[in-house]
PDB file of C-alpha atoms and ligand atoms in Angstrom:
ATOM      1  CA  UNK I 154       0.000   0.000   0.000  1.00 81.00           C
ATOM      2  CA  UNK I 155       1.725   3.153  -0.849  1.00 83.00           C
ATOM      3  CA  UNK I 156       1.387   5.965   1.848  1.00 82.00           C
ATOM      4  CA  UNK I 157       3.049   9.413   2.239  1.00 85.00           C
ATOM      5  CA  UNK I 158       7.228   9.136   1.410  1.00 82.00           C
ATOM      6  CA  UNK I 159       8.320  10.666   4.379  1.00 86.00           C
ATOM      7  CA  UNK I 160       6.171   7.791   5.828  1.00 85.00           C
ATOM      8  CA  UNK I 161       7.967   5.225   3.866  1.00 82.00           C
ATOM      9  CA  UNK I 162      11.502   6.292   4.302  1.00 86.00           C
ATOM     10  CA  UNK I 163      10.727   5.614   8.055  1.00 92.00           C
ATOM     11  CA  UNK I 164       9.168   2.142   8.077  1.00 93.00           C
ATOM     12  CA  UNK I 165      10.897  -0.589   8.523  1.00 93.00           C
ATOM     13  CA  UNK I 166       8.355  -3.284   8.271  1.00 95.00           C
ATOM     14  CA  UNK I 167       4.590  -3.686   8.077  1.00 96.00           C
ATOM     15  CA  UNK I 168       2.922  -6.084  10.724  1.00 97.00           C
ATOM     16  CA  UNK I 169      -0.598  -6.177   9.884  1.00 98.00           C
ATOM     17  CA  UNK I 170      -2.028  -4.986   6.673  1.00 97.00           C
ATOM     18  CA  UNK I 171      -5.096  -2.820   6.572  1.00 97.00           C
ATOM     19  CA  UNK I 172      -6.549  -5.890   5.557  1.00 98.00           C
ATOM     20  CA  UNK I 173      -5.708  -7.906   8.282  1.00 98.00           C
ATOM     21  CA  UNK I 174      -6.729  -5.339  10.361  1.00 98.00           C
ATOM     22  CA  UNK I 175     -10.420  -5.042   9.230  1.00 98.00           C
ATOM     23  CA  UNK I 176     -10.320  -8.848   9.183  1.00 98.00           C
ATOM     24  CA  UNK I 177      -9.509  -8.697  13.191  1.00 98.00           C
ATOM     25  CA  UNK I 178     -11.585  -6.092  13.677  1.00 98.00           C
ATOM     26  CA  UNK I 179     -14.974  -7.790  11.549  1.00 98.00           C
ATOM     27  CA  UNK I 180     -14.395 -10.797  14.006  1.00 98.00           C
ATOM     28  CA  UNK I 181     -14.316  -8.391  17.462  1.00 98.00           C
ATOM     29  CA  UNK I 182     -18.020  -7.284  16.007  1.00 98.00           C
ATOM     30  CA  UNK I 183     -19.267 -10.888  15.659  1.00 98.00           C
ATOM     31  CA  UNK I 184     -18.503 -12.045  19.308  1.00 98.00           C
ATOM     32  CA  UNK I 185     -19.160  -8.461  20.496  1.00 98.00           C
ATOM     33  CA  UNK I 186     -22.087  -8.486  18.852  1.00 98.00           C
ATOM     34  CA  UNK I 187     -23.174 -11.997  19.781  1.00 98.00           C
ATOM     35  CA  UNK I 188     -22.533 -11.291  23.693  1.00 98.00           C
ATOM     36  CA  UNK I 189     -25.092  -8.317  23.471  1.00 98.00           C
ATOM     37  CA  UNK I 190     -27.638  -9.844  20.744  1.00 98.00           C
ATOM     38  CA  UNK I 191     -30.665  -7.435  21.596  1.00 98.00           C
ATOM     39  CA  UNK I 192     -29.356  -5.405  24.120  1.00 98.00           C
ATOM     40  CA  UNK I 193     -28.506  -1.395  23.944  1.00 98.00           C
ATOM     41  CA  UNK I 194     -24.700  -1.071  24.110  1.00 98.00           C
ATOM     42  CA  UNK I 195     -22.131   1.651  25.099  1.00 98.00           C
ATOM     43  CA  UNK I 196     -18.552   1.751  23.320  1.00 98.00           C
ATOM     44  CA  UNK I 197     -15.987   3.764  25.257  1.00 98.00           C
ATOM     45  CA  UNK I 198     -13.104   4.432  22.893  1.00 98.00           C
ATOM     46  CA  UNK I 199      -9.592   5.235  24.740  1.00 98.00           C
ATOM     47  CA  UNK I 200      -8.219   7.933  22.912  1.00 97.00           C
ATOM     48  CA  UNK I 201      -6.386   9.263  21.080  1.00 95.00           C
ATOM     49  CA  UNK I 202      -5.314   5.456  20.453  1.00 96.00           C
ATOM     50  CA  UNK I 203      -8.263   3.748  19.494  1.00 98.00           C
ATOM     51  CA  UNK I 204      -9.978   6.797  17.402  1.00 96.00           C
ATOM     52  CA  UNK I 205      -9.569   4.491  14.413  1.00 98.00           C
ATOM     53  CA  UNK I 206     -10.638   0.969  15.916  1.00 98.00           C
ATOM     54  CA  UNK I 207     -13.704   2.735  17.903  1.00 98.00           C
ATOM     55  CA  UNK I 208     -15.038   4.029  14.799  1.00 98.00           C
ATOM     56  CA  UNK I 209     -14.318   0.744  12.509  1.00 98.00           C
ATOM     57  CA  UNK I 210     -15.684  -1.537  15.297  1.00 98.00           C
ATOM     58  CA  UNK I 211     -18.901   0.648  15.275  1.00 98.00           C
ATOM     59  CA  UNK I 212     -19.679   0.494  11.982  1.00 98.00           C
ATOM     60  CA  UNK I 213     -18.797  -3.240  11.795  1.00 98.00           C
ATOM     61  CA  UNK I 214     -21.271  -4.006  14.535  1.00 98.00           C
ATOM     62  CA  UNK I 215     -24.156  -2.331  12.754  1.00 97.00           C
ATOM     63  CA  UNK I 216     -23.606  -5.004   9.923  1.00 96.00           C
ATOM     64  CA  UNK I 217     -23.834  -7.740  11.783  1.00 97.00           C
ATOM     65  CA  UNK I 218     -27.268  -9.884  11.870  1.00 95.00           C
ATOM     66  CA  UNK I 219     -28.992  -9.713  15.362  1.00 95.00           C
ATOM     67  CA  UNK I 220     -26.409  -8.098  17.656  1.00 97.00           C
ATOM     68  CA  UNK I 221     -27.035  -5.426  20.310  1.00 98.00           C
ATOM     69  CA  UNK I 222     -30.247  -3.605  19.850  1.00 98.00           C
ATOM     70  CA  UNK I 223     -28.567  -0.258  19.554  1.00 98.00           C
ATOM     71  CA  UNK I 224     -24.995   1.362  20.055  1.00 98.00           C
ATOM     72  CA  UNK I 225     -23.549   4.531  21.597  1.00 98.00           C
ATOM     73  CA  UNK I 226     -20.057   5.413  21.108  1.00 98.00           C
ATOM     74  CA  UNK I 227     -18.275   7.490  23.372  1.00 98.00           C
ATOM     75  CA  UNK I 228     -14.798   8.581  24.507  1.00 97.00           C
ATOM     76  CA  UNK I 229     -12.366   8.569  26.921  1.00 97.00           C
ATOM     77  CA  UNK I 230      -8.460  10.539  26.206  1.00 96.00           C
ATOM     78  CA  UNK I 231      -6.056   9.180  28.711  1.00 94.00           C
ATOM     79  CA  UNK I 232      -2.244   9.392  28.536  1.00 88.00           C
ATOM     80  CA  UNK I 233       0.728   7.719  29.838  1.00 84.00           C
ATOM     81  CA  UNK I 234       3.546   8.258  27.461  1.00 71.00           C
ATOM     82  CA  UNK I 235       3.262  11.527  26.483  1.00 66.00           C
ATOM     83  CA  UNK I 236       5.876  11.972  23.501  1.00 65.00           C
ATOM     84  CA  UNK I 237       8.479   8.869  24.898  1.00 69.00           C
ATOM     85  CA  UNK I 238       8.347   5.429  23.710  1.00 70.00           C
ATOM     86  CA  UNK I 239       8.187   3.921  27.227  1.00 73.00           C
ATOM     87  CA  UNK I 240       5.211   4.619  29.673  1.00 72.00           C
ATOM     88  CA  UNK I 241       5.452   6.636  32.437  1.00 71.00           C
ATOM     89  CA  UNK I 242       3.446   4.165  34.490  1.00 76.00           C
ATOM     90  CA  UNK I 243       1.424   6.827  35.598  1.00 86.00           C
ATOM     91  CA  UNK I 244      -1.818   7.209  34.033  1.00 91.00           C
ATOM     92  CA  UNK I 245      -3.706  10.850  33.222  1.00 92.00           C
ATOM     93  CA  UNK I 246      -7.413  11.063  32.726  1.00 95.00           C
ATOM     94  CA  UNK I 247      -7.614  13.976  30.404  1.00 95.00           C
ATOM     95  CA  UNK I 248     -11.121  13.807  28.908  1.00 97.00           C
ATOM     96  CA  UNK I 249     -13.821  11.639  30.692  1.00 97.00           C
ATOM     97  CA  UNK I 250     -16.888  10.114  28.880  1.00 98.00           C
ATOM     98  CA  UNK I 251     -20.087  12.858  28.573  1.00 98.00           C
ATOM     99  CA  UNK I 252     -21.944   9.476  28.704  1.00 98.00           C
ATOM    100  CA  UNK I 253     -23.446   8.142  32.135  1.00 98.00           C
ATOM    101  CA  UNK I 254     -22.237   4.874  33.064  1.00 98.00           C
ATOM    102  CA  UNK I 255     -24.543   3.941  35.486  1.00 98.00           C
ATOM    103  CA  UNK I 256     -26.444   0.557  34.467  1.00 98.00           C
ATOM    104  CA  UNK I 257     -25.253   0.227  31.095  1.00 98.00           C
ATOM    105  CA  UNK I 258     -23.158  -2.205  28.867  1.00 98.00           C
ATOM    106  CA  UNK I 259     -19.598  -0.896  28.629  1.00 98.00           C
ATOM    107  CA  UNK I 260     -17.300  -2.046  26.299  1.00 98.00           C
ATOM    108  CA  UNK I 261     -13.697  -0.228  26.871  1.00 98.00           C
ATOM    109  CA  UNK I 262     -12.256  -0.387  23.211  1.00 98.00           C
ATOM    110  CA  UNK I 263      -8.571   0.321  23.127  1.00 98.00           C
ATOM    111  CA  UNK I 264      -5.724   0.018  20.526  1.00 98.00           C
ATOM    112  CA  UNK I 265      -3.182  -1.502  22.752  1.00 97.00           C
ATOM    113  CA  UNK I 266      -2.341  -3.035  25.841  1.00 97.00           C
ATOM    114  CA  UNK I 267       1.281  -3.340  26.962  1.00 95.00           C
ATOM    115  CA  UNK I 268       2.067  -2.544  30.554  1.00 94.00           C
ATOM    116  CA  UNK I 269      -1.966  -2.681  31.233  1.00 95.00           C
ATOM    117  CA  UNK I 270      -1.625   0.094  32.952  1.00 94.00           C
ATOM    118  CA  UNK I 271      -3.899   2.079  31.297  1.00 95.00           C
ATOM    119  CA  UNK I 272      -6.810  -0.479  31.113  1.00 96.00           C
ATOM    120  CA  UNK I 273      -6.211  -1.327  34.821  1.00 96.00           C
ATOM    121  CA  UNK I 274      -6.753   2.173  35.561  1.00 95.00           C
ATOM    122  CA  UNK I 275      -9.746   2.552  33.233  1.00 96.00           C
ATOM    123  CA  UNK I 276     -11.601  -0.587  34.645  1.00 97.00           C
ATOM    124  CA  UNK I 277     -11.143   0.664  38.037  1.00 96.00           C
ATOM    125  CA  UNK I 278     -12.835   4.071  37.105  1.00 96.00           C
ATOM    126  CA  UNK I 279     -15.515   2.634  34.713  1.00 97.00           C
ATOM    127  CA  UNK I 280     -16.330  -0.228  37.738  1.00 97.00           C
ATOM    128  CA  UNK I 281     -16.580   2.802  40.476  1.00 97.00           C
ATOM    129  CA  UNK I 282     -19.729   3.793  38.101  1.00 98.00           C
ATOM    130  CA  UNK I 283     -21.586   0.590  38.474  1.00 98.00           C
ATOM    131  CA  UNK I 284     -22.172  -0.501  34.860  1.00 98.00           C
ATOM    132  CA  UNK I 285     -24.506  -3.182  34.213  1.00 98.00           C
ATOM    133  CA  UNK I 286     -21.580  -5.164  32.762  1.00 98.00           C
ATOM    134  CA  UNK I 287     -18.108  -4.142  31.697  1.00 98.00           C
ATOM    135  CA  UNK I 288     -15.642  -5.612  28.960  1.00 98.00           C
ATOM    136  CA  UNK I 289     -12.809  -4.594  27.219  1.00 98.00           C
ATOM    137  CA  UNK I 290     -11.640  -4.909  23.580  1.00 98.00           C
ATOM    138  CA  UNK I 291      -8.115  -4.759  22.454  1.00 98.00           C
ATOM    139  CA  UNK I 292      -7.042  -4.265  18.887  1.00 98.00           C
ATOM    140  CA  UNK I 293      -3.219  -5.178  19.685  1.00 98.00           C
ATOM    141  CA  UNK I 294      -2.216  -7.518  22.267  1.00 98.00           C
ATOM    142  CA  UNK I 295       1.660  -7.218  23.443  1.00 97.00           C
ATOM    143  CA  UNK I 296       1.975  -8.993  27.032  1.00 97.00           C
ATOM    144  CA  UNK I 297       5.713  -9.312  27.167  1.00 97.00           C
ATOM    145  CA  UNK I 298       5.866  -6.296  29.870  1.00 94.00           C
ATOM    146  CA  UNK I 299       3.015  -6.482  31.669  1.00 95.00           C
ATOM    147  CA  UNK I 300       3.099  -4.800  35.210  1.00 93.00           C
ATOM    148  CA  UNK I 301      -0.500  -5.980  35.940  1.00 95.00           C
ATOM    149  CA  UNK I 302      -3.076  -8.853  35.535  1.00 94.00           C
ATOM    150  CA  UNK I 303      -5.451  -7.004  33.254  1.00 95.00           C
ATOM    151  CA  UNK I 304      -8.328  -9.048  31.979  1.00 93.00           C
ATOM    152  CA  UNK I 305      -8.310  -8.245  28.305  1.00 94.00           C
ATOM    153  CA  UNK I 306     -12.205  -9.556  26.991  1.00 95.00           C
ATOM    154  CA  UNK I 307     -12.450  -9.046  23.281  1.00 98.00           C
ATOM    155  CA  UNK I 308      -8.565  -9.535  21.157  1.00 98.00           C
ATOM    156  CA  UNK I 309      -7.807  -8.821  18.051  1.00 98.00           C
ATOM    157  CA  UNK I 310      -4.423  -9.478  17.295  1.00 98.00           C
ATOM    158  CA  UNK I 311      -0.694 -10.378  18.636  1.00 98.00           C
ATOM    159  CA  UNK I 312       1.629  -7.697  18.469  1.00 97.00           C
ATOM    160  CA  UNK I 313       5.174  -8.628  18.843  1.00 96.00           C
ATOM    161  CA  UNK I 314       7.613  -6.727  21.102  1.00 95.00           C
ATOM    162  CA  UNK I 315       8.720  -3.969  19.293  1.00 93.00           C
ATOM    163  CA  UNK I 316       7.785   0.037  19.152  1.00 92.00           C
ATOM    164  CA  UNK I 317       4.826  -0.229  16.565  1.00 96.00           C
ATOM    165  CA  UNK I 318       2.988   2.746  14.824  1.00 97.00           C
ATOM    166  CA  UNK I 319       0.114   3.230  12.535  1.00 97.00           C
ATOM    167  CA  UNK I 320      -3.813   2.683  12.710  1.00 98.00           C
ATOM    168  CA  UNK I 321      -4.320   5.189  15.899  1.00 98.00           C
ATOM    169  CA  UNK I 322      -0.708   4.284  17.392  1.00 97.00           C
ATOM    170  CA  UNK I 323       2.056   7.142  17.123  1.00 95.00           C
ATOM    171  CA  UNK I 324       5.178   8.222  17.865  1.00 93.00           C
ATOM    172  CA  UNK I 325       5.398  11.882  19.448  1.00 92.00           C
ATOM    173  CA  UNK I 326       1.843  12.165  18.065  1.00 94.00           C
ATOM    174  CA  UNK I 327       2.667  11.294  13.921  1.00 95.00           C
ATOM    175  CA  UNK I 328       1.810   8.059  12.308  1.00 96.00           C
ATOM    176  CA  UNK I 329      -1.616   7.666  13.843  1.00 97.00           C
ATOM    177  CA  UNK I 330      -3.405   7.928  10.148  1.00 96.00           C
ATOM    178  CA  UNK I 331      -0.998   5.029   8.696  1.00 96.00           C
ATOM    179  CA  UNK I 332      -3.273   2.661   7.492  1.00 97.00           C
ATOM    180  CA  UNK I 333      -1.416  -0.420   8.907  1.00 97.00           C
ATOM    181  CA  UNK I 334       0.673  -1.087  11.949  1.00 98.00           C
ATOM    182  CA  UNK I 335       4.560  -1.556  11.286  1.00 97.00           C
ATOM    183  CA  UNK I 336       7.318  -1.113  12.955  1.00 96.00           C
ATOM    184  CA  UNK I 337       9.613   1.660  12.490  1.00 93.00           C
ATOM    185  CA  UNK I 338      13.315   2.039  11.592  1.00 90.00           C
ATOM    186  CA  UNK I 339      15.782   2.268  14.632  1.00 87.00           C
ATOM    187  CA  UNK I 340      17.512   5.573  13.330  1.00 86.00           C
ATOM    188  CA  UNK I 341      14.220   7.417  14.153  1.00 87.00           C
ATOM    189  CA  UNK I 342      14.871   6.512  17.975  1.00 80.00           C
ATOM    190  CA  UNK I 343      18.281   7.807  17.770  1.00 73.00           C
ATOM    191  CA  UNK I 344      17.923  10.875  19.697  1.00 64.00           C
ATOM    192  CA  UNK I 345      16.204   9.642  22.138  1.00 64.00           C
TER     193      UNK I 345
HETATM  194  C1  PRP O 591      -1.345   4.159  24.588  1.00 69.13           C
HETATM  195  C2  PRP O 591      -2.465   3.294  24.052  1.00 69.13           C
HETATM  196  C3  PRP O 591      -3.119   2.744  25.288  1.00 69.13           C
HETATM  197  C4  PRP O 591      -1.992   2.683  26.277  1.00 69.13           C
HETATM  198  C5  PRP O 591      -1.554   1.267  26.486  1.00 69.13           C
HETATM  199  O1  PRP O 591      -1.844   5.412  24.950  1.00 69.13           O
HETATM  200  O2  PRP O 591      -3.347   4.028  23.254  1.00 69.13           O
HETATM  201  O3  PRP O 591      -4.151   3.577  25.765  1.00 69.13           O
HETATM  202  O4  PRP O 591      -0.908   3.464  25.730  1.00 69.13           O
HETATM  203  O5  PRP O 591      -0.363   1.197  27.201  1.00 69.13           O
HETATM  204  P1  PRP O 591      -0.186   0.464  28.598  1.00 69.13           P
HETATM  205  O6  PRP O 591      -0.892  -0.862  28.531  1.00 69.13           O
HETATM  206  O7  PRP O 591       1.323   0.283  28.670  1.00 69.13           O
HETATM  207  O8  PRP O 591      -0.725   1.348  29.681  1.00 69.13           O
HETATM  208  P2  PRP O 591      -0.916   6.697  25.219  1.00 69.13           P
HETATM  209  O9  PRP O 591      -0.759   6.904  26.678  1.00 69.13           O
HETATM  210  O10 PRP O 591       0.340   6.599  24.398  1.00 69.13           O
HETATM  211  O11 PRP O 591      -1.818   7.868  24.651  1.00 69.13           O
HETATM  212  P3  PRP O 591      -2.437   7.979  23.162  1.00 69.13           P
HETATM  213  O12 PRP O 591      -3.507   6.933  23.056  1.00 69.13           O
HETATM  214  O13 PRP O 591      -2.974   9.369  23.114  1.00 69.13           O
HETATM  215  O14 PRP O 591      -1.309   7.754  22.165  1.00 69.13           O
END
């Protein structure tokens, strides 16, 4: 897939195609919307991560036959790493959801989980609000530094241990509108 040069010159290697992204991302609808077949359901994207995935996921719900009975999407912004390419471990609520939680369906959608820091944190808040029931749904799964037990729910795909960029995921804030994740070449780090 061609994208922008200056893009190009940068990547080392794509991961998951576009492709296999909406492929990962058709399946999260059919078992999301399976679990809540009739039922009204809220979608919490954590942004600015998951601005792509929310909206995909969304959509692809809609087309499936019989799922939830309607769906709200919503958003949360949250930060940890600020412009580095390791977390900070602490967590920063900087946008909370205009929706009430109170008694509804919650479905956390995220882009990634690494530490689980961030989802730990999130489930903690969202639980405080007494939803009727609360998952999470994970685009990219990379567990080789976890700091914390998370339960994860709804997974899309394995992401191996490297600094990856692209659908939603940056680094200091570019790459988010690559269409597919990929990893990017070590000179970029270099001044780091
Ligand atoms: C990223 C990502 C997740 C979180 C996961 O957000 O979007 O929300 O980190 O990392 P963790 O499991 O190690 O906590 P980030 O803080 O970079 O903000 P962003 O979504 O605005 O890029």
């Amino acid at each position: 897939m061609k994208v922008l040069e200056t893009y190009e010159g940068t990547i080392q290697r794509e991961l998951y195609s576009a492709d296999a992204i909406a492929g990962a991302i058709e399946r999260l609808a059919c078992e999301i919307a399976a679990d809540f077949r009739g039922q009204p359901l809220l979608l919490l994207g954590v942004l600015k991560g998951a601005l792509y995935v929310v909206t995909d996921l969304a959509r692809a719900i809609a087309c499936v036959e019989n799922g939830p009975s309607e769906v709200v999407v919503d958003y949360l912004c949250v930060s940890s790493y600020g412009n580095e390419t390791r977390s900070s471990g602490e967590v920063r609520l900087l946008k909370d959801t205009t929706e009430t939680v109170t008694g509804r369906n919650v479905v956390l959608v995220e882009d990634i989980v690494d530490n689980g820091l961030t989802l730990e944190y999130l489930n903690a808040l969202m639980a405080e609000r007494k939803p009727a029931t609360l998952r999470s749904c994970v685009l990219f799964d990379k567990p080789y530094h976890r700091r914390v037990d998370v339960p994860l729910g709804y997974v899309g795909l394995q992401c191996p241990d490297e600094f990856v960029v692209g659908y939603g995921l940056d680094y200091q804030e570019v790459f988010r509108n690559l269409p597919y994740l990929a990893q990017l070449q070590p000179w970029v780090f270099q001044s780091e």
